[in-house]
């Protein structure tokens, strides 16, 4: 099967997405290394995909390193370790990294590629649904800091992104389902047709039907590619991708980054944003129900922390906070979102109290 | 006095050099911070210049940090410390760093600016002659690694570079003289008129005459600006700036980065490159003598390590090494240099044995 090709950017910053079942087995056709030499960095959870990449690049890997793939290993020390190993292996400026794994692996390896020898090429092979639909696309790399997520990093687009939905076959059920949240998010903010198609196929997607999953992942990747093309350095338009992330980040942090997967926290954040969207963006109850219904079928997800005090202290630290409130993304209708520059923190806290994904909204006493 | 303005690059990557006596006292006119908030990082050796900058930016510094300015503190840990302090101070994407000091300070702060929040603006206020004529111009930032110099870093041009030769008034004699080597290098590789003028004024320059020094620094900055404009990402033309650096780096490393200042090692490297240039690039003895004579007047410099074994092992590890030899920069005439792609290592070693800056060349027995 011929994969779909989507180009982002131009010149030495061009990033090409290759999307289709089987692209991993033809990796050598799509991965880019000016020297033909590779530095493969993969996660334990992505051994099968890493094996397929390794088989394709053959004996030309000068480094083959396995790293952890959890949010707590997304640190500057992990980047330093990869850089040390690359330098010890004799890395040159025309060699290329290949990152095989979830969002942590692509973020960390991409950041190492950005700073080794002041920047060498890299390739992303996302093996999670969230990575395929979102995280590996757009050139943002980085690590967390004790004071916040993604506070250190670089814009350094991968030369190639190989998206092979078959890599998701091996995912644990919980990871698979939480990753789907980000894929659906891409549809909901910008593509009504894709939303309708994917919504009608939730059962097939959950059963990991190749065709249904490919359609969703490809559509979400197209949405992401179009948005980052318009705003490569995150100066404005790209903010729309944060749908569900204002409260999502707060829910995730309130759970210590342990109780909820990122996608699960975003699911709660989206559900809460639907409430604010009904009040502020004219979202119809019918559209809100459609989105909530999909989220419910992707779950059930663990309950988030709803404490006003906890969430408030997290929200006011948000990078997007101003005196007037928090910028946030609202849904006008399925397939159409917009950024609202200033939503009072209390509205978010109110939505966090009310939100429910059990089919019945919690009502305050 | 109205300073000279030199623009490099365009758009959000534009870097503007402001060169003239007194620009430091008018810093607030030239430094760039979209938010109007500053993070000042300076070295102990640059307290006077830092005071002038601080007075100009007034009470709007959200961070005011003093760091070490020696090659052994040019590390990823130093970058991490600056990033930690910036994040703790509540840095935002529209705030800007101001680095006040020598090449280590501008390299380290520029790198921190490149990775904090995936890149924020910064400004360079070089206080050494090498920084003014060379290091602070061109967007290269970075730190050393146990396995080599400048192996980690980023291309992240400062928004503004404030070059005020009066900042050099406070430099210790040895630092002042070694810095002049890089300034003269800029003249020799690309500007015959500047070379002739500066050569005729060595005594005035050594006496720190403001007019003579400004002319040399401004000319060298113009040379550097023109070269980095043609080759912002170091893909080719920029290599000519490495005149004297092939053996210079080896001399510096052989002395454990302690026996020789960078500029002193480069002086020896230039003197050796003159010998290779006479054999390979048709450099006249008259031109070679002119250059050597200036170097002798900037010295005397400590003797370098000349051991073939030591230097060979350092040269073959050079990033520019290939099977055929080492790429190197040769002088065709004063004001005109070229890159030779492949000079056998033995020719460099031979030149290292012969080179002298005492007016008499060492001859092998």
XYZ file of C-alpha atoms in Angstrom:
730
model
C 0.000 0.000 0.000
C 1.347 3.419 -0.939
C 1.493 5.605 2.141
C 0.065 9.096 2.289
C 2.684 11.875 2.123
C 2.172 15.186 3.958
C 4.890 17.853 3.790
C 5.292 20.509 6.482
C 7.601 23.506 6.062
C 10.294 23.871 3.439
C 14.011 23.681 2.843
C 16.246 22.236 5.541
C 13.340 22.511 7.992
C 11.008 20.397 5.872
C 9.296 17.610 7.751
C 7.586 14.845 5.773
C 4.921 12.629 7.288
C 4.490 9.169 5.796
C 1.264 7.549 6.921
C 0.088 4.036 6.161
C 0.068 0.452 7.341
C 3.437 -1.113 6.617
C 5.578 2.042 6.385
C 7.669 0.703 9.283
C 8.754 -2.280 7.224
C 9.860 0.060 4.450
C 11.464 2.518 6.886
C 14.681 2.754 4.900
C 12.719 4.358 2.050
C 11.329 7.106 4.245
C 13.793 7.809 7.054
C 16.337 10.553 6.296
C 20.046 10.518 7.173
C 22.383 12.598 4.979
C 25.313 10.333 5.916
C 23.337 7.087 5.825
C 24.321 6.524 9.473
C 21.716 6.207 12.238
C 21.398 6.651 15.970
C 18.387 4.596 17.026
C 16.785 5.433 20.374
C 13.703 3.470 21.356
C 11.598 2.626 24.370
C 11.040 -0.730 26.007
C 7.380 -0.482 25.123
C 8.195 -0.134 21.442
C 10.487 -3.126 20.958
C 8.456 -4.570 18.133
C 8.447 -1.329 16.132
C 12.127 -0.739 16.940
C 12.897 -4.194 15.581
C 11.168 -3.356 12.322
C 13.134 -0.094 12.009
C 16.401 -1.834 12.917
C 15.807 -4.500 10.275
C 15.236 -1.796 7.684
C 18.299 0.352 8.455
C 20.495 -2.718 8.738
C 24.034 -2.497 10.002
C 24.389 1.273 9.749
C 23.295 2.166 13.279
C 26.234 3.711 15.170
C 24.090 3.803 18.305
C 21.187 1.627 19.423
C 19.886 2.737 22.791
C 16.811 1.776 24.802
C 15.358 4.355 27.184
C 12.437 4.716 29.571
C 9.197 6.117 28.202
C 7.416 7.705 31.145
C 6.742 11.329 32.023
C 9.135 11.157 34.976
C 12.052 10.331 32.661
C 11.322 13.335 30.432
C 14.206 15.301 31.924
C 17.299 17.216 30.906
C 19.329 14.346 32.351
C 17.765 11.940 29.866
C 18.718 14.327 27.049
C 22.255 14.563 28.408
C 22.542 10.767 28.525
C 21.480 10.465 24.886
C 23.859 13.267 23.872
C 26.729 11.637 25.790
C 26.131 8.310 24.094
C 25.880 9.939 20.672
C 29.109 11.878 21.157
C 30.900 8.792 22.474
C 29.699 6.954 19.345
C 31.395 9.608 17.199
C 28.280 11.365 15.927
C 28.779 13.751 12.991
C 26.576 16.573 11.786
C 25.220 14.570 8.864
C 24.155 11.568 10.978
C 20.525 11.254 12.076
C 18.631 10.095 15.126
C 15.600 7.826 14.850
C 13.247 7.993 17.842
C 10.920 4.999 18.192
C 8.306 5.208 20.936
C 5.697 7.400 22.533
C 5.621 11.140 23.044
C 8.284 11.112 25.750
C 10.767 9.356 23.470
C 10.147 11.641 20.502
C 10.265 14.748 22.735
C 13.517 13.748 24.434
C 15.320 12.422 21.364
C 14.198 15.389 19.286
C 15.620 17.731 21.921
C 18.914 15.805 21.997
C 19.033 16.081 18.183
C 18.430 19.827 18.511
C 21.489 20.420 20.697
C 24.076 17.760 19.726
C 26.646 19.523 17.497
C 24.209 22.489 17.500
C 21.562 20.396 15.756
C 21.555 17.240 13.663
C 18.691 15.652 11.688
C 16.232 13.308 13.346
C 13.268 11.118 12.492
C 10.210 10.255 14.553
C 8.521 6.862 14.630
C 5.604 7.332 17.021
C 4.206 4.087 18.409
C 1.333 5.501 20.430
C -1.906 6.866 19.027
C -1.312 10.251 20.680
C 2.174 10.347 19.140
C 0.849 9.502 15.678
C -2.002 11.982 15.761
C -0.319 14.789 17.640
C 2.902 14.708 19.675
C 5.377 13.641 16.977
C 4.115 16.231 14.496
C 5.110 19.881 14.541
C 8.695 20.160 15.681
C 8.166 20.855 19.370
C 10.716 18.954 21.435
C 11.476 19.296 25.100
C 11.611 18.092 28.655
C 9.871 18.822 31.935
C 11.269 20.920 34.770
C 10.473 20.602 38.472
C 8.439 23.804 38.100
C 6.414 22.741 35.071
C 5.989 20.621 31.962
C 7.893 21.289 28.749
C 9.721 24.319 30.148
C 12.976 23.429 28.371
C 13.165 22.458 24.721
C 13.553 23.538 21.143
C 11.659 23.781 17.886
C 13.458 21.175 15.805
C 11.218 19.411 13.281
C 12.018 15.795 12.433
C 12.979 15.258 8.784
C 10.559 12.344 8.545
C 7.694 11.067 10.691
C 6.688 7.464 10.019
C 3.128 6.823 11.116
C 2.158 3.180 10.910
C -1.082 2.458 12.767
C -0.079 -1.192 13.002
C 2.457 -0.117 15.666
C -0.560 0.558 17.903
C -1.588 -3.114 17.811
C 0.799 -3.836 20.675
C -0.424 -1.055 22.989
C -1.999 -1.887 26.344
C -5.723 -1.155 26.252
C -5.537 1.811 28.625
C -2.785 3.501 26.614
C -4.600 2.849 23.362
C -7.824 4.386 24.613
C -6.226 7.441 26.203
C -4.273 8.087 22.993
C -7.493 8.094 20.993
C -8.605 11.172 22.926
C -5.923 13.299 21.233
C -6.798 11.862 17.821
C -10.486 12.702 18.285
C -9.498 16.128 19.580
C -7.864 16.824 16.213
C -11.083 15.933 14.452
C -13.352 17.926 16.758
C -11.431 21.191 16.539
C -11.123 21.333 12.776
C -12.812 18.610 10.712
C -16.544 17.998 10.921
C -16.539 15.237 8.283
C -13.748 13.343 9.984
C -15.547 13.748 13.309
C -18.733 12.273 11.886
C -16.919 9.352 10.250
C -14.859 8.509 13.327
C -17.871 8.882 15.622
C -19.784 6.330 13.543
C -16.883 3.914 13.825
C -15.974 4.102 17.503
C -16.639 0.386 17.953
C -14.357 -0.530 15.036
C -11.662 1.852 16.260
C -11.816 0.371 19.760
C -11.540 -3.088 18.171
C -8.350 -1.748 16.500
C -9.751 -2.180 13.011
C -6.900 -1.088 10.735
C -8.958 0.873 8.237
C -11.002 2.790 10.811
C -7.926 3.647 12.894
C -5.903 4.707 9.854
C -8.673 7.059 8.737
C -8.791 8.751 12.150
C -5.032 8.972 12.592
C -4.501 10.236 9.048
C -7.223 12.839 9.465
C -5.897 14.030 12.809
C -2.356 14.191 11.415
C -3.649 16.308 8.511
C -5.315 18.697 10.956
C -2.153 18.998 13.016
C 0.029 19.428 9.925
C -2.158 22.234 8.582
C -2.140 24.076 11.892
C 1.607 23.840 12.497
C 2.297 24.867 8.897
C 0.366 28.066 9.586
C 2.132 28.634 12.920
C 5.428 26.768 13.136
C 6.729 28.621 16.204
C 3.556 28.625 18.296
C 2.833 32.313 17.984
C -0.949 32.082 17.778
C -2.995 29.733 15.560
C -1.432 26.682 17.132
C -3.122 27.397 20.440
C -6.292 25.799 19.122
C -4.602 22.431 19.567
C -4.877 23.019 23.317
C -8.597 22.159 23.308
C -9.206 20.366 26.595
C -5.727 21.141 27.867
C -6.398 24.087 30.187
C -8.147 21.964 32.780
C -6.522 18.831 31.354
C -3.067 19.944 32.470
C -4.441 20.917 35.875
C -6.196 17.546 36.313
C -3.001 15.768 35.277
C -0.844 17.767 37.692
C -3.403 17.431 40.514
C -3.102 13.663 40.139
C 0.655 13.883 40.426
C 1.019 12.773 36.785
C 0.214 9.272 38.029
C -3.500 8.903 38.568
C -4.457 9.967 35.055
C -2.782 9.380 31.718
C -2.310 12.579 29.714
C -5.105 11.599 27.310
C -7.428 10.754 30.188
C -6.836 14.140 31.788
C -7.482 15.773 28.408
C -10.735 13.809 28.079
C -11.922 15.350 31.346
C -10.618 18.724 30.184
C -12.555 18.464 26.925
C -15.723 17.431 28.728
C -15.373 20.461 31.008
C -14.599 22.740 28.050
C -17.905 21.609 26.490
C -19.739 23.167 29.445
C -17.873 26.461 29.055
C -18.400 26.286 25.278
C -22.164 26.031 25.709
C -22.171 29.215 27.783
C -19.632 31.210 25.791
C -19.357 29.862 22.261
C -22.906 28.847 21.403
C -22.134 25.128 21.292
C -25.406 23.233 20.848
C -26.425 20.604 23.362
C -26.630 18.122 20.492
C -22.992 18.691 19.517
C -21.836 18.640 23.123
C -23.621 15.318 23.605
C -21.972 13.817 20.540
C -18.499 14.658 21.861
C -19.274 13.584 25.403
C -20.737 10.324 24.158
C -17.538 9.454 22.305
C -15.459 10.287 25.386
C -17.670 8.028 27.466
C -17.160 5.161 25.024
C -13.371 5.697 25.091
C -13.496 5.473 28.896
C -14.386 4.934 31.619
C -11.535 7.090 32.900
C -10.450 7.468 36.533
C -12.113 10.364 38.336
C -10.045 13.577 38.442
C -9.292 15.716 41.490
C -11.979 18.417 41.582
C -10.791 20.462 44.560
C -11.185 24.172 43.794
C -8.145 25.130 45.858
C -5.874 22.608 44.162
C -7.059 23.377 40.651
C -7.036 27.135 41.179
C -3.400 27.181 42.272
C -2.473 25.144 39.196
C -4.504 27.266 36.779
C -3.092 30.613 37.897
C 0.422 29.300 37.256
C -0.545 28.459 33.668
C 1.664 30.067 30.993
C -1.510 31.456 29.440
C -2.715 33.201 32.593
C -3.290 36.969 32.583
C -5.000 39.315 35.021
C -8.294 38.878 33.140
C -8.336 35.093 33.270
C -7.027 32.244 31.205
C -6.951 31.966 27.445
C -8.779 28.798 26.482
C -10.105 26.884 23.492
C -13.854 26.588 23.044
C -15.890 24.510 20.624
C -18.435 26.380 18.512
C -19.639 23.224 16.825
C -18.207 19.797 16.097
C -15.312 20.506 13.707
C -14.928 24.162 14.653
C -13.036 25.626 17.627
C -11.816 29.065 18.603
C -9.533 30.648 21.165
C -11.168 32.796 23.839
C -8.537 35.169 25.214
C -9.789 35.554 28.718
C -12.041 33.143 30.570
C -12.316 33.760 34.316
C -10.667 31.056 36.382
C -13.912 30.599 38.314
C -15.713 29.462 35.163
C -13.134 26.742 34.675
C -13.417 25.714 38.312
C -17.188 25.602 38.047
C -16.981 23.397 34.971
C -14.490 21.137 36.756
C -16.998 20.628 39.553
C -19.903 19.868 37.225
C -18.212 17.742 34.630
C -19.201 14.120 34.347
C -18.408 11.330 31.899
C -20.913 8.842 33.236
C -23.790 10.128 31.171
C -25.176 12.180 34.053
C -23.816 15.580 34.990
C -23.013 16.209 38.616
C -25.139 19.080 39.868
C -24.055 21.171 42.802
C -26.314 20.757 45.836
C 28.536 59.641 18.973
C 26.103 57.735 16.764
C 27.004 54.056 16.768
C 27.403 51.998 13.613
C 24.469 49.667 12.890
C 25.005 46.304 11.162
C 22.029 44.015 10.534
C 22.378 40.249 10.166
C 19.524 38.033 8.991
C 15.883 39.027 8.806
C 12.535 38.698 10.546
C 12.418 37.157 14.010
C 15.990 35.917 13.534
C 17.368 39.382 12.838
C 20.408 40.300 14.868
C 21.499 43.924 15.020
C 25.022 44.942 15.991
C 25.478 48.395 17.522
C 29.104 49.421 17.598
C 30.562 52.535 19.130
C 32.039 54.068 22.240
C 29.272 54.778 24.708
C 26.609 52.367 23.440
C 26.653 50.689 26.857
C 25.466 53.866 28.523
C 22.580 54.048 26.066
C 21.853 50.296 26.321
C 18.146 50.793 26.800
C 17.945 52.252 23.283
C 19.518 49.202 21.677
C 18.711 46.142 23.793
C 15.557 44.265 22.750
C 12.932 42.772 25.056
C 9.383 42.401 23.685
C 7.963 42.516 27.236
C 10.359 45.181 28.505
C 11.508 42.728 31.206
C 15.127 41.582 31.444
C 17.171 38.694 32.796
C 20.692 40.028 33.257
C 23.504 37.463 33.476
C 27.026 38.792 33.789
C 30.494 37.697 34.799
C 32.593 38.860 37.701
C 35.124 40.216 35.245
C 32.526 42.411 33.613
C 31.114 44.164 36.662
C 31.743 47.615 35.298
C 29.954 46.926 32.014
C 27.164 45.076 33.833
C 26.692 48.132 36.034
C 26.290 50.334 32.986
C 23.686 47.953 31.508
C 21.857 47.668 34.828
C 21.689 51.439 35.155
C 20.187 51.640 31.673
C 17.513 48.951 32.071
C 16.588 50.239 35.487
C 14.221 48.338 37.741
C 12.885 45.976 35.098
C 15.342 43.111 35.634
C 13.466 40.052 36.923
C 16.802 38.247 37.307
C 20.307 39.582 37.943
C 22.803 36.750 38.130
C 26.597 36.697 38.239
C 28.375 33.636 36.829
C 31.915 32.410 36.255
C 33.567 33.240 32.958
C 36.145 30.526 32.369
C 36.267 27.686 29.877
C 35.801 25.116 32.643
C 32.434 26.600 33.569
C 31.179 26.411 29.985
C 29.050 23.370 30.766
C 25.517 22.088 30.456
C 25.251 22.441 34.239
C 25.875 26.176 33.951
C 23.082 26.388 31.365
C 20.787 24.400 33.625
C 21.524 26.749 36.538
C 20.645 29.800 34.440
C 17.489 28.109 33.152
C 16.462 27.122 36.692
C 16.921 30.652 37.925
C 15.009 32.096 34.970
C 12.103 29.701 35.463
C 12.031 30.355 39.206
C 11.897 34.080 38.376
C 8.757 33.471 36.301
C 10.291 33.977 32.863
C 7.833 34.381 29.972
C 8.356 33.927 26.259
C 8.513 37.654 25.589
C 11.172 38.375 28.223
C 14.817 38.665 27.156
C 18.206 37.707 28.518
C 21.140 40.121 28.482
C 24.555 38.431 28.630
C 27.381 40.706 29.758
C 30.877 39.237 29.621
C 33.321 37.279 27.514
C 32.726 34.468 25.045
C 31.882 31.936 27.751
C 29.108 34.115 29.142
C 27.572 34.889 25.754
C 27.831 31.208 24.684
C 26.236 29.884 27.874
C 23.515 32.512 28.224
C 22.692 32.314 24.514
C 22.258 28.553 24.862
C 20.041 28.979 27.931
C 17.954 31.480 25.949
C 17.705 28.932 23.122
C 16.122 26.241 25.302
C 14.132 28.062 28.018
C 10.448 27.865 26.970
C 11.757 26.525 23.620
C 13.591 29.764 22.938
C 13.296 33.337 24.173
C 15.069 36.489 22.922
C 18.512 37.439 24.169
C 21.079 40.195 23.800
C 24.871 40.030 23.879
C 27.131 42.609 25.490
C 30.643 41.297 24.844
C 33.288 42.760 27.128
C 36.361 41.088 25.632
C 37.988 41.974 22.338
C 37.493 38.418 21.018
C 33.831 38.611 21.973
C 33.375 41.968 20.245
C 35.167 40.964 17.065
C 34.049 37.376 16.822
C 32.422 35.207 19.504
C 29.273 37.233 20.209
C 28.434 37.616 16.519
C 26.752 34.945 14.443
C 24.275 33.086 16.589
C 26.401 30.119 17.635
C 25.788 29.289 21.274
C 26.931 26.268 23.206
C 28.893 24.476 25.872
C 31.804 22.080 26.072
C 31.562 18.342 26.661
C 34.164 16.103 28.301
C 34.907 14.757 24.809
C 35.327 18.096 23.064
C 34.609 21.797 22.838
C 31.256 23.211 21.764
C 29.706 19.780 21.220
C 26.326 20.846 22.608
C 24.573 24.039 21.616
C 22.178 25.786 19.296
C 22.051 28.420 16.600
C 20.135 31.176 18.346
C 21.150 34.689 17.240
C 20.942 37.482 19.802
C 18.444 40.203 18.912
C 21.047 42.862 19.645
C 24.799 42.862 20.149
C 26.180 45.950 21.890
C 29.835 46.446 21.087
C 31.434 49.214 23.088
C 35.227 49.145 22.873
C 35.416 51.126 26.103
C 34.408 47.913 27.901
C 37.865 46.584 26.981
C 39.554 49.307 29.027
C 39.217 47.150 32.141
C 40.709 43.969 30.648
C 43.924 42.505 32.068
C 46.797 42.971 29.612
C 47.104 39.291 28.720
C 43.377 38.956 27.949
C 43.408 42.150 25.928
C 46.332 41.027 23.791
C 45.065 37.506 23.181
C 41.681 38.904 22.171
C 43.307 41.110 19.574
C 44.465 37.974 17.734
C 40.855 37.150 16.758
C 40.223 40.741 15.696
C 43.299 40.762 13.452
C 42.292 37.345 12.131
C 39.063 38.894 10.835
C 41.066 41.528 9.002
C 43.605 39.113 7.525
C 41.109 36.661 6.065
C 38.915 39.193 4.291
C 39.941 42.866 4.402
C 43.306 44.025 3.034
C 42.643 47.715 3.746
C 41.648 47.070 7.338
C 44.718 44.853 7.747
C 47.011 47.610 6.489
C 45.395 50.250 8.707
C 45.450 48.112 11.843
C 49.005 46.946 11.153
C 50.159 50.559 11.003
C 48.507 51.236 14.347
C 49.556 48.264 16.448
C 51.252 50.551 18.983
C 48.125 52.679 19.382
C 45.928 49.590 19.618
C 48.172 48.103 22.295
C 47.978 51.425 24.140
C 44.164 50.980 23.994
C 43.686 54.092 21.917
C 39.926 54.312 21.479
C 39.882 55.319 17.824
C 42.381 52.717 16.671
C 40.690 49.919 18.615
C 37.224 50.915 17.420
C 38.374 50.848 13.793
C 39.787 47.319 14.174
C 36.832 45.946 16.135
C 34.291 47.531 13.794
C 36.118 46.180 10.742
C 36.413 42.687 12.187
C 32.745 42.731 13.198
C 31.834 43.733 9.636
C 33.850 40.809 8.257
C 32.201 38.375 10.644
C 28.727 39.769 9.945
C 29.182 39.418 6.187
C 30.373 35.831 6.487
C 27.637 34.649 8.854
C 25.007 36.382 6.729
C 26.172 34.248 3.801
C 26.251 31.077 5.906
C 24.083 31.356 9.015
C 24.109 27.623 9.834
C 27.796 26.902 9.244
C 27.325 24.859 6.095
C 30.407 26.095 4.245
C 31.546 29.699 3.786
C 31.782 30.221 7.514
C 34.691 27.796 7.747
C 37.037 30.558 6.641
C 36.693 32.041 10.127
C 38.665 29.036 11.360
C 41.942 30.509 10.085
C 44.561 29.462 12.628
C 42.124 27.225 14.464
C 43.115 23.780 13.153
C 46.401 23.741 15.034
C 45.121 26.427 17.394
C 42.536 24.069 18.908
C 45.156 21.318 19.146
C 47.661 23.650 20.877
C 44.940 24.790 23.260
C 43.879 21.224 24.107
C 47.496 20.038 24.415
C 48.005 22.700 27.070
C 44.983 21.429 28.957
C 43.117 24.686 28.159
C 45.261 26.290 30.862
C 48.715 27.045 29.485
C 47.443 29.087 26.553
C 44.543 31.462 26.213
C 42.342 30.686 23.198
C 43.682 33.707 21.322
C 47.276 32.775 22.127
C 46.766 29.274 20.785
C 45.177 30.757 17.666
C 48.180 33.069 17.260
C 50.441 30.027 17.126
C 47.941 28.321 14.816
C 47.958 31.300 12.454
C 51.748 31.443 12.448
C 51.863 27.732 11.564
C 49.173 28.170 8.894
C 51.393 30.815 7.296
C 54.010 28.130 6.669
C 51.457 25.802 5.069
C 50.033 28.752 3.116
C 53.442 29.537 1.605
C 53.710 25.950 0.321
C 50.105 25.452 -0.772
C 48.432 28.796 -1.383
C 51.190 30.937 -2.873
C 51.387 33.267 0.131
C 54.328 35.622 -0.388
C 57.101 35.788 2.173
C 56.434 39.523 2.455
C 52.795 38.967 3.432
C 53.674 36.133 5.791
C 56.207 38.392 7.497
C 53.680 41.171 7.922
C 51.260 38.859 9.705
C 53.976 37.218 11.795
C 55.336 40.595 12.797
C 51.953 41.714 14.137
C 51.581 38.470 16.094
C 55.028 38.996 17.585
C 54.061 42.477 18.718
C 50.834 41.175 20.276
C 52.941 38.630 22.199
C 55.180 37.252 23.442
C 52.935 34.232 23.976
C 53.781 31.122 26.020
C 55.360 28.325 23.981
C 52.909 25.661 22.782
C 53.291 21.874 23.098
C 54.878 20.698 19.863
C 54.904 16.933 20.439
C 53.926 15.142 17.224
C 52.202 12.308 19.081
C 50.099 14.617 21.228
C 49.117 16.918 18.394
C 48.438 14.068 15.964
C 45.984 12.386 18.305
C 44.176 15.699 18.742
C 44.107 16.530 15.031
C 42.666 13.191 13.911
C 39.754 13.677 16.334
C 38.958 17.035 14.722
C 35.388 17.373 13.426
C 36.871 18.353 10.054
C 39.035 15.218 9.714
C 38.568 12.907 6.736
C 40.630 10.016 5.373
C 42.523 12.424 3.086
C 43.581 14.811 5.830
C 42.164 17.868 7.503
C 40.277 20.709 5.921
C 42.075 23.911 6.773
C 42.125 27.628 6.032
C 45.067 29.058 4.141
C 46.031 32.636 3.418
C 46.634 33.539 -0.228
C 47.551 37.119 0.604
C 46.844 39.539 3.409
C 43.075 40.090 3.213
C 42.307 36.930 1.273
C 41.903 33.367 2.615
C 40.531 30.116 1.245
C 39.544 26.679 2.524
C 41.716 23.761 1.449
C 39.644 20.590 1.761
C 42.362 18.135 2.549
C 45.741 18.948 4.015
C 47.710 15.915 5.238
C 48.054 15.822 9.005
C 51.835 15.522 8.623
C 52.015 18.937 6.989
C 50.305 20.464 10.008
C 52.622 18.597 12.369
C 55.661 19.749 10.399
C 54.463 23.357 10.581
C 53.861 22.966 14.321
C 57.471 21.906 14.768
C 58.884 24.760 12.711
C 56.710 27.618 13.828
C 58.271 30.443 15.769
C 57.088 33.812 16.985
C 60.448 35.062 18.159
C 61.496 36.431 14.803
C 63.572 33.341 13.983
C 62.043 30.118 12.701
C 63.042 26.946 14.436
C 64.740 24.665 11.941
C 64.815 20.938 12.465
C 68.356 19.602 13.055
